[in-house]
Short mmCIF file of N, CA and C in Angstrom, two decimals:
data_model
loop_
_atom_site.label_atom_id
_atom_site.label_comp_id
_atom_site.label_asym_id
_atom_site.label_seq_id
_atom_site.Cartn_x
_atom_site.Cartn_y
_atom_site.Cartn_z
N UNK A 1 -66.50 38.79 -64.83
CA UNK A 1 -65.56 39.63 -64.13
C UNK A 1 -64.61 38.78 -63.27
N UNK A 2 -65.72 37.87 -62.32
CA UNK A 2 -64.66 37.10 -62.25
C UNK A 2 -63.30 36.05 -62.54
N UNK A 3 -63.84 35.93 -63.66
CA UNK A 3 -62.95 34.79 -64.86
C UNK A 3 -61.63 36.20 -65.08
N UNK A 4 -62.01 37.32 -65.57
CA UNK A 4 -60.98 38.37 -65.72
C UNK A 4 -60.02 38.30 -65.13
N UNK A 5 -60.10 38.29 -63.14
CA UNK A 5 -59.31 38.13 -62.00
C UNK A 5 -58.44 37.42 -62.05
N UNK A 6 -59.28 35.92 -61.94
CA UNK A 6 -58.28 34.55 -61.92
C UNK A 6 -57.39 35.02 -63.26
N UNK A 7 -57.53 35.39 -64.61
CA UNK A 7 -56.71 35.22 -65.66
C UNK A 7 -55.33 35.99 -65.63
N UNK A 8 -55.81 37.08 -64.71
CA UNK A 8 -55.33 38.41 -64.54
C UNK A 8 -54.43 38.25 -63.20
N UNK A 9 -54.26 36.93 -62.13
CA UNK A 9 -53.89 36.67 -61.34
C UNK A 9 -52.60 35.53 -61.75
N UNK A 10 -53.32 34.83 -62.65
CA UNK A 10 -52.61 33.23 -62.82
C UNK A 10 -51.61 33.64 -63.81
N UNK A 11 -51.64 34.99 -64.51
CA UNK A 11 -50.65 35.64 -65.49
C UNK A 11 -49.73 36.58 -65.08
N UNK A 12 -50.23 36.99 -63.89
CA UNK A 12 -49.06 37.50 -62.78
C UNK A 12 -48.30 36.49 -62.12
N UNK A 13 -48.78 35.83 -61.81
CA UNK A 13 -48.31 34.03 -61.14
C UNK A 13 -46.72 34.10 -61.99
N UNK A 14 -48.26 33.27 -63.43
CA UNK A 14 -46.40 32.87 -64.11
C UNK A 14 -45.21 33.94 -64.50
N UNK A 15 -45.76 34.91 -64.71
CA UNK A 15 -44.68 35.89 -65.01
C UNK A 15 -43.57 36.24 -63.86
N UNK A 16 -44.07 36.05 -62.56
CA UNK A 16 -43.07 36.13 -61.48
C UNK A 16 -42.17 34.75 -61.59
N UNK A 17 -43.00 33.76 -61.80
CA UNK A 17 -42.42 32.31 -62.01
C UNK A 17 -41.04 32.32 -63.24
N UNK A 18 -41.62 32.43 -64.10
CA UNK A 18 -40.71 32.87 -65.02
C UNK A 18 -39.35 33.79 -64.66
N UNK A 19 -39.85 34.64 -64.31
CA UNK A 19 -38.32 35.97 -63.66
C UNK A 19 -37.86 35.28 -62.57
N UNK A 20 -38.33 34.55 -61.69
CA UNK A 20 -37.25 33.68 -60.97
C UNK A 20 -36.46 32.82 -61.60
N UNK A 21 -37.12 32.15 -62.07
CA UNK A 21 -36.61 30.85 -62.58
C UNK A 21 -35.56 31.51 -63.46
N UNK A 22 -35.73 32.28 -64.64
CA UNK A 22 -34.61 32.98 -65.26
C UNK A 22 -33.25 33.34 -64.70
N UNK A 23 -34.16 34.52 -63.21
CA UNK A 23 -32.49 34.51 -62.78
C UNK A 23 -32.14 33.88 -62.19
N UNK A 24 -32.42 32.77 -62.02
CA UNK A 24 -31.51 31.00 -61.46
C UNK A 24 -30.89 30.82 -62.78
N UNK A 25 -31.30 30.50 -64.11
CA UNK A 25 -30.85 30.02 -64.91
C UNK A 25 -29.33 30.78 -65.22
N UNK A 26 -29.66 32.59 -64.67
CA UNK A 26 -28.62 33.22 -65.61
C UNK A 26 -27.35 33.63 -64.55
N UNK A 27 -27.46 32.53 -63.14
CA UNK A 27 -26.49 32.69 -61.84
C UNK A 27 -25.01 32.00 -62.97
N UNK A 28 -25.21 30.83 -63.54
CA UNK A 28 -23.44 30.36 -63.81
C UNK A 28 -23.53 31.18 -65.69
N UNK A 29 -22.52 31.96 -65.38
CA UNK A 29 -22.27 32.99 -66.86
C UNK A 29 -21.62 31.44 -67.66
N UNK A 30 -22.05 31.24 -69.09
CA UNK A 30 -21.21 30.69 -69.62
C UNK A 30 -19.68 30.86 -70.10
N UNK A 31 -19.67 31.82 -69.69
CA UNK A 31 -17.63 31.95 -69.47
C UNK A 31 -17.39 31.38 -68.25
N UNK A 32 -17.72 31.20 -67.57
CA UNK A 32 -17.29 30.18 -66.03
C UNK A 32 -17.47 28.65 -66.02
N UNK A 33 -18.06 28.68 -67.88
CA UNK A 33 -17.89 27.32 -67.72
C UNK A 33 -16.70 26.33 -68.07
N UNK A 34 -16.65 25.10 -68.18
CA UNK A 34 -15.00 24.30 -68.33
C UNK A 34 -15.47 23.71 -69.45
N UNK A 35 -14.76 23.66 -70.42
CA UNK A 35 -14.48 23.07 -71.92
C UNK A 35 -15.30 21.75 -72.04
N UNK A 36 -14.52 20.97 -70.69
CA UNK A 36 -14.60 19.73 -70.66
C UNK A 36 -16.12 19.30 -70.29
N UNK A 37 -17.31 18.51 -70.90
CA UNK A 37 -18.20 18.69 -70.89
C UNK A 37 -18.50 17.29 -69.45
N UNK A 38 -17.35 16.19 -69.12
CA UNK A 38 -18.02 15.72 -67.84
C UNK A 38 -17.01 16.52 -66.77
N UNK A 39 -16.30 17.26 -66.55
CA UNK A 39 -15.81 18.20 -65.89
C UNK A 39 -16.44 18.77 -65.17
N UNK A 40 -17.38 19.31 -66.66
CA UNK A 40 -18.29 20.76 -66.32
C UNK A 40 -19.70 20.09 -65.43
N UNK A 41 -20.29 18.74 -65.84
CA UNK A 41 -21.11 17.80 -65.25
C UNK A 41 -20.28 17.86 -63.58
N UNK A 42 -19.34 17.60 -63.26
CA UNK A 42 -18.75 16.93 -61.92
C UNK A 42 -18.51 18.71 -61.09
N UNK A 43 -18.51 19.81 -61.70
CA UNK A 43 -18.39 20.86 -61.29
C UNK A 43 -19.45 21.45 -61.01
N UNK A 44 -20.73 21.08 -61.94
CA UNK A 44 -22.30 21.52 -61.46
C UNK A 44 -22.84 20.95 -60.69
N UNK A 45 -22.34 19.66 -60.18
CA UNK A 45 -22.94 18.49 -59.14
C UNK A 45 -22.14 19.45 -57.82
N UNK A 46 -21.21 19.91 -57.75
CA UNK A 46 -20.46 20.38 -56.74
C UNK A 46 -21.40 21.82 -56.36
N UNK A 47 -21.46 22.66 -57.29
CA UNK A 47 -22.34 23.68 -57.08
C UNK A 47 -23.42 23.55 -56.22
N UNK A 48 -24.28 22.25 -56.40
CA UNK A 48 -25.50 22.13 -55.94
C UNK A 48 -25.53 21.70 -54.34
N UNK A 49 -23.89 21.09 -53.89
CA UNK A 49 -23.78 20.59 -52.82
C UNK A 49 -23.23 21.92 -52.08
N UNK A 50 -22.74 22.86 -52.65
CA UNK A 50 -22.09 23.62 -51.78
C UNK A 50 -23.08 25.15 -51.45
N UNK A 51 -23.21 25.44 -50.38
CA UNK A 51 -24.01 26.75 -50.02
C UNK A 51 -22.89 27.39 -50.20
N UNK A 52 -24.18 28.98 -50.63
CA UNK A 52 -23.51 30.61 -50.66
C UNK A 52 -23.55 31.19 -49.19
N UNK A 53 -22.52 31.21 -48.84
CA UNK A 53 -22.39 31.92 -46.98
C UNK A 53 -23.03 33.07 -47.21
N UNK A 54 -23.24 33.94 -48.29
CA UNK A 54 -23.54 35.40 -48.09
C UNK A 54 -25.07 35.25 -48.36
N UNK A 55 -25.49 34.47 -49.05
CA UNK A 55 -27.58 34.36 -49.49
C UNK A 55 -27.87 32.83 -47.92
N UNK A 56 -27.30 32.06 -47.84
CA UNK A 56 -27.17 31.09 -47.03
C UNK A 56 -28.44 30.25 -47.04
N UNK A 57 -29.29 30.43 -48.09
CA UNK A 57 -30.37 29.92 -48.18
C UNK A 57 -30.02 29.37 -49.37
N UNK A 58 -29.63 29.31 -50.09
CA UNK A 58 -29.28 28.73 -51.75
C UNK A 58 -27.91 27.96 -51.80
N UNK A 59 -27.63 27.37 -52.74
CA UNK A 59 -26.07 26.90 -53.32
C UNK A 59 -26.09 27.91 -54.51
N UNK A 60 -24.42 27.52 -54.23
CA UNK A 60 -23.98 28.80 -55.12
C UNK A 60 -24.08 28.37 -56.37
N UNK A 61 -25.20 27.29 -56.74
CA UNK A 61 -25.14 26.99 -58.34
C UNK A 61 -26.40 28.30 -58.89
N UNK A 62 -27.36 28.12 -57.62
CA UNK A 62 -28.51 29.23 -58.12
C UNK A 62 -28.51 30.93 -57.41
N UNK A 63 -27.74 31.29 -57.05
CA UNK A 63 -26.92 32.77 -56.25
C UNK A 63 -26.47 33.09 -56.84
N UNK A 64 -26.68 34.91 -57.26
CA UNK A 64 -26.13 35.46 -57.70
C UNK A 64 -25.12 36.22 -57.53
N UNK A 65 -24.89 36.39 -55.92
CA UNK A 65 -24.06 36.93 -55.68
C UNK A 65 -22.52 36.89 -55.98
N UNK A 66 -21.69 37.88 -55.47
CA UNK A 66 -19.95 37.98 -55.82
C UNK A 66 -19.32 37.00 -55.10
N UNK A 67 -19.73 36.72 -54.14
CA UNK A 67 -19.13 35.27 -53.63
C UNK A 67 -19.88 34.22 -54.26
N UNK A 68 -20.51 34.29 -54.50
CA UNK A 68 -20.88 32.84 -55.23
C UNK A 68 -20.51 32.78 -56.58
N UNK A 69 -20.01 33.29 -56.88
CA UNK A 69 -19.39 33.74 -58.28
C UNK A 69 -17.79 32.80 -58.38
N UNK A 70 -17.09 34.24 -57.25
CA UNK A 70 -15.96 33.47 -57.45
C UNK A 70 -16.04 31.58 -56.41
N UNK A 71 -17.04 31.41 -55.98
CA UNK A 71 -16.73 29.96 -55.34
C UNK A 71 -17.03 29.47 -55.97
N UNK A 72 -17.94 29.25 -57.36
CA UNK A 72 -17.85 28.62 -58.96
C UNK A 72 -16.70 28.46 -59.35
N UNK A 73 -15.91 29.89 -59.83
CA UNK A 73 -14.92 29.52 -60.13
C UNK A 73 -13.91 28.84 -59.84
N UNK A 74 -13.91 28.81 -58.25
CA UNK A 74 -12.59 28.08 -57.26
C UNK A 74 -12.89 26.62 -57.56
N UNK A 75 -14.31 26.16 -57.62
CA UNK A 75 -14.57 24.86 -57.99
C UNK A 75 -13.95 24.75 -59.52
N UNK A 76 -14.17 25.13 -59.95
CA UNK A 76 -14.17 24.59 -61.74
C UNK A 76 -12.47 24.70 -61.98
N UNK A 77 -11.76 26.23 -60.94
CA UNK A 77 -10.24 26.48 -61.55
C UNK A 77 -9.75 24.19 -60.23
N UNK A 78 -10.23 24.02 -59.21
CA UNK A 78 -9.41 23.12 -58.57
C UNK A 78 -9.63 21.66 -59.58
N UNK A 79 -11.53 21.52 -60.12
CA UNK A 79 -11.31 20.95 -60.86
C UNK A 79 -10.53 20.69 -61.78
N UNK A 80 -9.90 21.75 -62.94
CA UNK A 80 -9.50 22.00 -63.87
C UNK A 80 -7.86 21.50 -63.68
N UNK A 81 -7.75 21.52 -62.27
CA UNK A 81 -6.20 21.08 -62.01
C UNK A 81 -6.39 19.69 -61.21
N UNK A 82 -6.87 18.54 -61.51
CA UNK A 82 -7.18 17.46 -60.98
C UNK A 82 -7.72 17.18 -59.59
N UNK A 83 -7.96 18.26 -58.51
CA UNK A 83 -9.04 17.81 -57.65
C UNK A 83 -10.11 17.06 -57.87
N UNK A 84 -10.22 16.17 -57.04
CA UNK A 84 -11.53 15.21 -56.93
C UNK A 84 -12.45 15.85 -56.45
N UNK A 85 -13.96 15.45 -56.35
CA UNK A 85 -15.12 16.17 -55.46
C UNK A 85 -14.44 15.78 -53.86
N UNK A 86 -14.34 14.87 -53.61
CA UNK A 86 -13.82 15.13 -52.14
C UNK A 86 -12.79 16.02 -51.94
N UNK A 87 -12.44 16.59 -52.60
CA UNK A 87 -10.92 17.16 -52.13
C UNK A 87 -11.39 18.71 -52.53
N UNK A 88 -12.54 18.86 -53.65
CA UNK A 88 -13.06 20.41 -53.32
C UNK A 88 -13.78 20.54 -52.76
N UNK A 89 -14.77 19.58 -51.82
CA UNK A 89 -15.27 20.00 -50.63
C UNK A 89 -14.53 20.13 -49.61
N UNK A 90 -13.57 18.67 -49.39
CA UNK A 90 -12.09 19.18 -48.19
C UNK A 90 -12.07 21.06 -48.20
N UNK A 91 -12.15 21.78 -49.15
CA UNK A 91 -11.03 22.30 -49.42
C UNK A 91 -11.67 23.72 -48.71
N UNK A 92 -13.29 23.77 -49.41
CA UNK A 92 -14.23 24.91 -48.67
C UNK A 92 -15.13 24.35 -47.73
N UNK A 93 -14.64 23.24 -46.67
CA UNK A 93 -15.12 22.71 -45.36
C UNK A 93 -13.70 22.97 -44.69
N UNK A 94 -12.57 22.86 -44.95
CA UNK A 94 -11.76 23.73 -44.58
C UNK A 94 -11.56 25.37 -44.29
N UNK A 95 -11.86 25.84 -44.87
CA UNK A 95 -12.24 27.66 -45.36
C UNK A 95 -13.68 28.04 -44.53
N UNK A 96 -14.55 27.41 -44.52
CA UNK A 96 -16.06 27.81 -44.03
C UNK A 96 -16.43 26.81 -43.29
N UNK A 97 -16.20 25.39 -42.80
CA UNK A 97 -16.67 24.52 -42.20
C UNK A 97 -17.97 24.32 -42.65
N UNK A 98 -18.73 23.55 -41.60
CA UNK A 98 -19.77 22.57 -42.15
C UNK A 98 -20.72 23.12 -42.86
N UNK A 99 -21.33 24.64 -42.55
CA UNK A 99 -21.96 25.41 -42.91
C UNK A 99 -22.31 25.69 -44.77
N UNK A 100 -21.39 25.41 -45.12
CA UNK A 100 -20.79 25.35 -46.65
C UNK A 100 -21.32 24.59 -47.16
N UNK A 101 -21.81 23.09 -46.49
CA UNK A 101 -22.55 22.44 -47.19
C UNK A 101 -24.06 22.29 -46.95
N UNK A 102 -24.97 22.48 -48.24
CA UNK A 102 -26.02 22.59 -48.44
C UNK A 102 -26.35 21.07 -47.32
N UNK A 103 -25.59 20.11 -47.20
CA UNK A 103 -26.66 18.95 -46.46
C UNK A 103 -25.39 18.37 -45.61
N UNK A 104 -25.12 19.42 -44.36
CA UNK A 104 -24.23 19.21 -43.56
C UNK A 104 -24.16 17.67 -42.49
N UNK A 105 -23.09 16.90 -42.24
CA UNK A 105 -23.21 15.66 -41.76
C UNK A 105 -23.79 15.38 -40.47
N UNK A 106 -24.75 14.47 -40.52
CA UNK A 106 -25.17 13.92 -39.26
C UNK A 106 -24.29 13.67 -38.27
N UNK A 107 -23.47 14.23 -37.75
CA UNK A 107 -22.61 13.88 -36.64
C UNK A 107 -22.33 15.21 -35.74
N UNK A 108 -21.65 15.02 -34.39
CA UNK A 108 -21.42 16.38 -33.42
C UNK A 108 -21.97 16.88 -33.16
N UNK A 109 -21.76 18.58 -33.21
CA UNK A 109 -23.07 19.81 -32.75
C UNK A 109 -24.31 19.56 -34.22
N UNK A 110 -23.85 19.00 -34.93
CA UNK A 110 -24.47 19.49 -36.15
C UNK A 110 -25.81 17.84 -35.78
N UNK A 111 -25.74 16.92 -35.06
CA UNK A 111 -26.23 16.07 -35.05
C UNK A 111 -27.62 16.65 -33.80
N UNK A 112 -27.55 17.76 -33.25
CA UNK A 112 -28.39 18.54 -32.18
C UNK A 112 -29.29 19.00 -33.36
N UNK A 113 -28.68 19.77 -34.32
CA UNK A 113 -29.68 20.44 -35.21
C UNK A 113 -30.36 19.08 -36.08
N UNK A 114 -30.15 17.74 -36.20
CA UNK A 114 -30.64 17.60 -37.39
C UNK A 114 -31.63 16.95 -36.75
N UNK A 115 -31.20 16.51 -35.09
CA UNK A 115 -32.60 15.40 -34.11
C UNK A 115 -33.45 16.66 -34.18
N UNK A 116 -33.24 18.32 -33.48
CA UNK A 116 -34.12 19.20 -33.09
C UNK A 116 -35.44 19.29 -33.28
N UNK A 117 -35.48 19.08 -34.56
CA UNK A 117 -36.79 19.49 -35.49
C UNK A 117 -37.59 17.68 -35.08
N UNK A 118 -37.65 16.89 -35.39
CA UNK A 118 -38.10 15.70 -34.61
C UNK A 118 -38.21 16.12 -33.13
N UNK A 119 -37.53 15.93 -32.62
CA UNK A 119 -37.48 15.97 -31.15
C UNK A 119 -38.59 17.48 -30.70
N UNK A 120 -39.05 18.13 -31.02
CA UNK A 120 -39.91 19.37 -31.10
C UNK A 120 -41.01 18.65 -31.27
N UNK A 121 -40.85 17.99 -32.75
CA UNK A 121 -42.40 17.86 -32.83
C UNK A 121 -42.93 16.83 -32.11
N UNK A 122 -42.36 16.02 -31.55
CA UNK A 122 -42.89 14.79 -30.77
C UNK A 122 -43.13 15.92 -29.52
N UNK A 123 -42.47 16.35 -28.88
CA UNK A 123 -42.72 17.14 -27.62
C UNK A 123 -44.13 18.16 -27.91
N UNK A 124 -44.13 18.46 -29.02
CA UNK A 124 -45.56 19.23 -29.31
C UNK A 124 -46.52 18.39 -29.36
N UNK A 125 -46.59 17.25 -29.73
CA UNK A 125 -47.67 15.96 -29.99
C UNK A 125 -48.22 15.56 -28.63
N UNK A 126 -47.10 15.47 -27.84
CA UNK A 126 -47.11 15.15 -26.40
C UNK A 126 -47.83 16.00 -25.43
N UNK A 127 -47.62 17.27 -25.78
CA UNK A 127 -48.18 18.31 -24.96
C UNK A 127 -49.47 18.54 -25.36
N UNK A 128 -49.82 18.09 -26.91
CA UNK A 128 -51.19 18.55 -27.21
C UNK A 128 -52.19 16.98 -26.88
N UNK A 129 -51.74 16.25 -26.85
CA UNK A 129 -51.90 14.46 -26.06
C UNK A 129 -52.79 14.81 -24.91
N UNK A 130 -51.07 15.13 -24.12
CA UNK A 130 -51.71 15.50 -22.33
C UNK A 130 -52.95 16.21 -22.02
N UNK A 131 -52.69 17.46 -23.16
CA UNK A 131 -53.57 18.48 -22.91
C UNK A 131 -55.39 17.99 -23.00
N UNK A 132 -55.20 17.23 -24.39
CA UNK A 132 -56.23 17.10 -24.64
C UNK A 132 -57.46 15.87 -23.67
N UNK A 133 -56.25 15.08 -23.11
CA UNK A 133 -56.59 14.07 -22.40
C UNK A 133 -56.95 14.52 -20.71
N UNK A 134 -56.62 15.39 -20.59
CA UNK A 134 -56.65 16.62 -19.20
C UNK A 134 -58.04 16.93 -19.70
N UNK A 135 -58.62 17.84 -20.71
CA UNK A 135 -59.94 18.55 -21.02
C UNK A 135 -60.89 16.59 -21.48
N UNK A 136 -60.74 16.06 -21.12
CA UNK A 136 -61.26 14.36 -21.50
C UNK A 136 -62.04 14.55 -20.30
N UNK A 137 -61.08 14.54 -18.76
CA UNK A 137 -61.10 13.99 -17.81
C UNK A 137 -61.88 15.46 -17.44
N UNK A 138 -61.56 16.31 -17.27
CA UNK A 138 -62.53 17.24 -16.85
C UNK A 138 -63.85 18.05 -17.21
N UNK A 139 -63.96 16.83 -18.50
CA UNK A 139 -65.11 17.41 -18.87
C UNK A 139 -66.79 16.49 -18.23
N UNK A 140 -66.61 15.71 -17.73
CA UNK A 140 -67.76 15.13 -16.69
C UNK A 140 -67.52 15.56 -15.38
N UNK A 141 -66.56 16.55 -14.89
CA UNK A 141 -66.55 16.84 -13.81
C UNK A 141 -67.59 18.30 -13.67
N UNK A 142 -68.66 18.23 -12.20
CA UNK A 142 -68.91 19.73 -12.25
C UNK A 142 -68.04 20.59 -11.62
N UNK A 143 -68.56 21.84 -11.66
CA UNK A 143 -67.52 22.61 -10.29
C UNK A 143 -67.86 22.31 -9.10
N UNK A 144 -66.91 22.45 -7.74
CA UNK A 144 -67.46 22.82 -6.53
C UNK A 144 -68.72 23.50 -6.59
N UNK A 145 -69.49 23.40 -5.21
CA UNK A 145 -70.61 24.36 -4.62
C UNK A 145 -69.98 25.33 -3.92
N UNK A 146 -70.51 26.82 -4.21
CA UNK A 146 -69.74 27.34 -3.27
C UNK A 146 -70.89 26.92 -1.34
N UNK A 147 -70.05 27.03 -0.27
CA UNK A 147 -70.68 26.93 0.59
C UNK A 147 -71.50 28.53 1.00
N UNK A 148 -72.17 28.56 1.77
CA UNK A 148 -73.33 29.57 2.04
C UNK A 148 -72.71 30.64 2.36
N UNK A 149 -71.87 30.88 3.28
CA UNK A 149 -70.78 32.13 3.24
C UNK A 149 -70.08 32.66 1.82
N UNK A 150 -69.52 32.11 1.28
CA UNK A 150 -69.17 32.28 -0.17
C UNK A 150 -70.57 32.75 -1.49
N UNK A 151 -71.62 32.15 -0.81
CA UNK A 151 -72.72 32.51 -1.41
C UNK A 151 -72.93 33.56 -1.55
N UNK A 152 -72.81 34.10 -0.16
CA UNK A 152 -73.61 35.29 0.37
C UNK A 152 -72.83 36.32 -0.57
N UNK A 153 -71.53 36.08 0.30
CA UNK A 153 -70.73 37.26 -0.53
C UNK A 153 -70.85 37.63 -1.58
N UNK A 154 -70.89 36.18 -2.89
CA UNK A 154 -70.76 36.47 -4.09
C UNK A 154 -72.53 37.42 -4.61
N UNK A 155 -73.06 36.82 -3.89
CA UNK A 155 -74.51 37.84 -4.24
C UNK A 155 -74.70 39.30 -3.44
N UNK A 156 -73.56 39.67 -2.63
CA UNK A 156 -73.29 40.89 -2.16
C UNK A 156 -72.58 41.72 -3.04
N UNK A 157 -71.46 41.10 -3.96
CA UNK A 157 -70.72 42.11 -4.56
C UNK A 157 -71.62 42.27 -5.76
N UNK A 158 -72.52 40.83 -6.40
CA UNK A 158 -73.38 41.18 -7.59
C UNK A 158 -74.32 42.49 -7.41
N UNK A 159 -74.86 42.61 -6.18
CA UNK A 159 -75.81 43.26 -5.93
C UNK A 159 -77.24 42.76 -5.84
N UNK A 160 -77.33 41.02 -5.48
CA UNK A 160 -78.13 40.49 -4.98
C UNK A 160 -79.16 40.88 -4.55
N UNK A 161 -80.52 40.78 -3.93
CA UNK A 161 -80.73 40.51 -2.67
C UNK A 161 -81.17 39.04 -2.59
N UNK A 162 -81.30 38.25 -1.48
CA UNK A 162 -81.53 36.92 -0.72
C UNK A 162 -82.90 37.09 -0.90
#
């Protein structure tokens, strides 16, 4: 029964695997593609560098969406009229700024986001360091005694008696 599960699990697996992966494959329609077969090479390298503003998690080579549609095409029509790759990224880092690109440059505000994630985790390392080196030091320590007044009390509110 159990062998059933796993088979019955690992075949749901791939079948989701599969329907993703498909509709990645079926994001660039072959009518959007360019004749020219290293064109079409220098236009799919561009895809992969450039993010979809509207999914903003993907490049618009694997997005399906209507903007990522026509920003295929804007690549392939600037290619098609002698733009270089620098000059069709110029062109939608102009239009959308840095954001546009899937691996935006280490420099400016954008140089805050790329230390952040470092700079976090050392500060978490640090704090769990201190912390742990704090419970080091206080762990051969006992507590105070309370003194005999404090005694008393505390076996007054328990409900003691002396």
């Amino acid at each position: 029964m159990r062998l059933m599960r796993r088979m019955a699990g690992a075949a749901a697996s791939t079948a989701l695997i599969l329907a993703l992966w498909a509709g990645m494959a079926l994001a660039l329609d072959p009518s959007e593609m360019l004749d020219d077969p290293a064109l079409e090479a220098r236009a799919r390298a561009l895809d992969y560098e450039l993010r979809c503003v509207k999914c903003q998690a993907e490049s618009i080579a694997s997005s399906n969406a209507d903007w990522a549609r026509d920003a295929r095409a804007h690549v392939r029509e600037m290619i098609a009229a002698g733009a270089s790759d620098a000059e069709v990224k110029a062109e939608f880092l102009r239009l959308y700024g840095d954001f546009v690109l899937m691996n935006p440059p280490k420099e400016g505000w954008n140089l805050i986001v790329w230390l952040a994630g470092p700079a976090l985790l050392l500060a978490g390392l640090g704090v769990a360091v201190g912390a742990q080196r704090q419970r080091q030091r206080n762990a051969g320590k006992t507590p105070d005694a309370l003194d005999p007044q404090e005694e008393a009390r505390l076996n007054e509110l328990l409900g003691k008696d002396m």
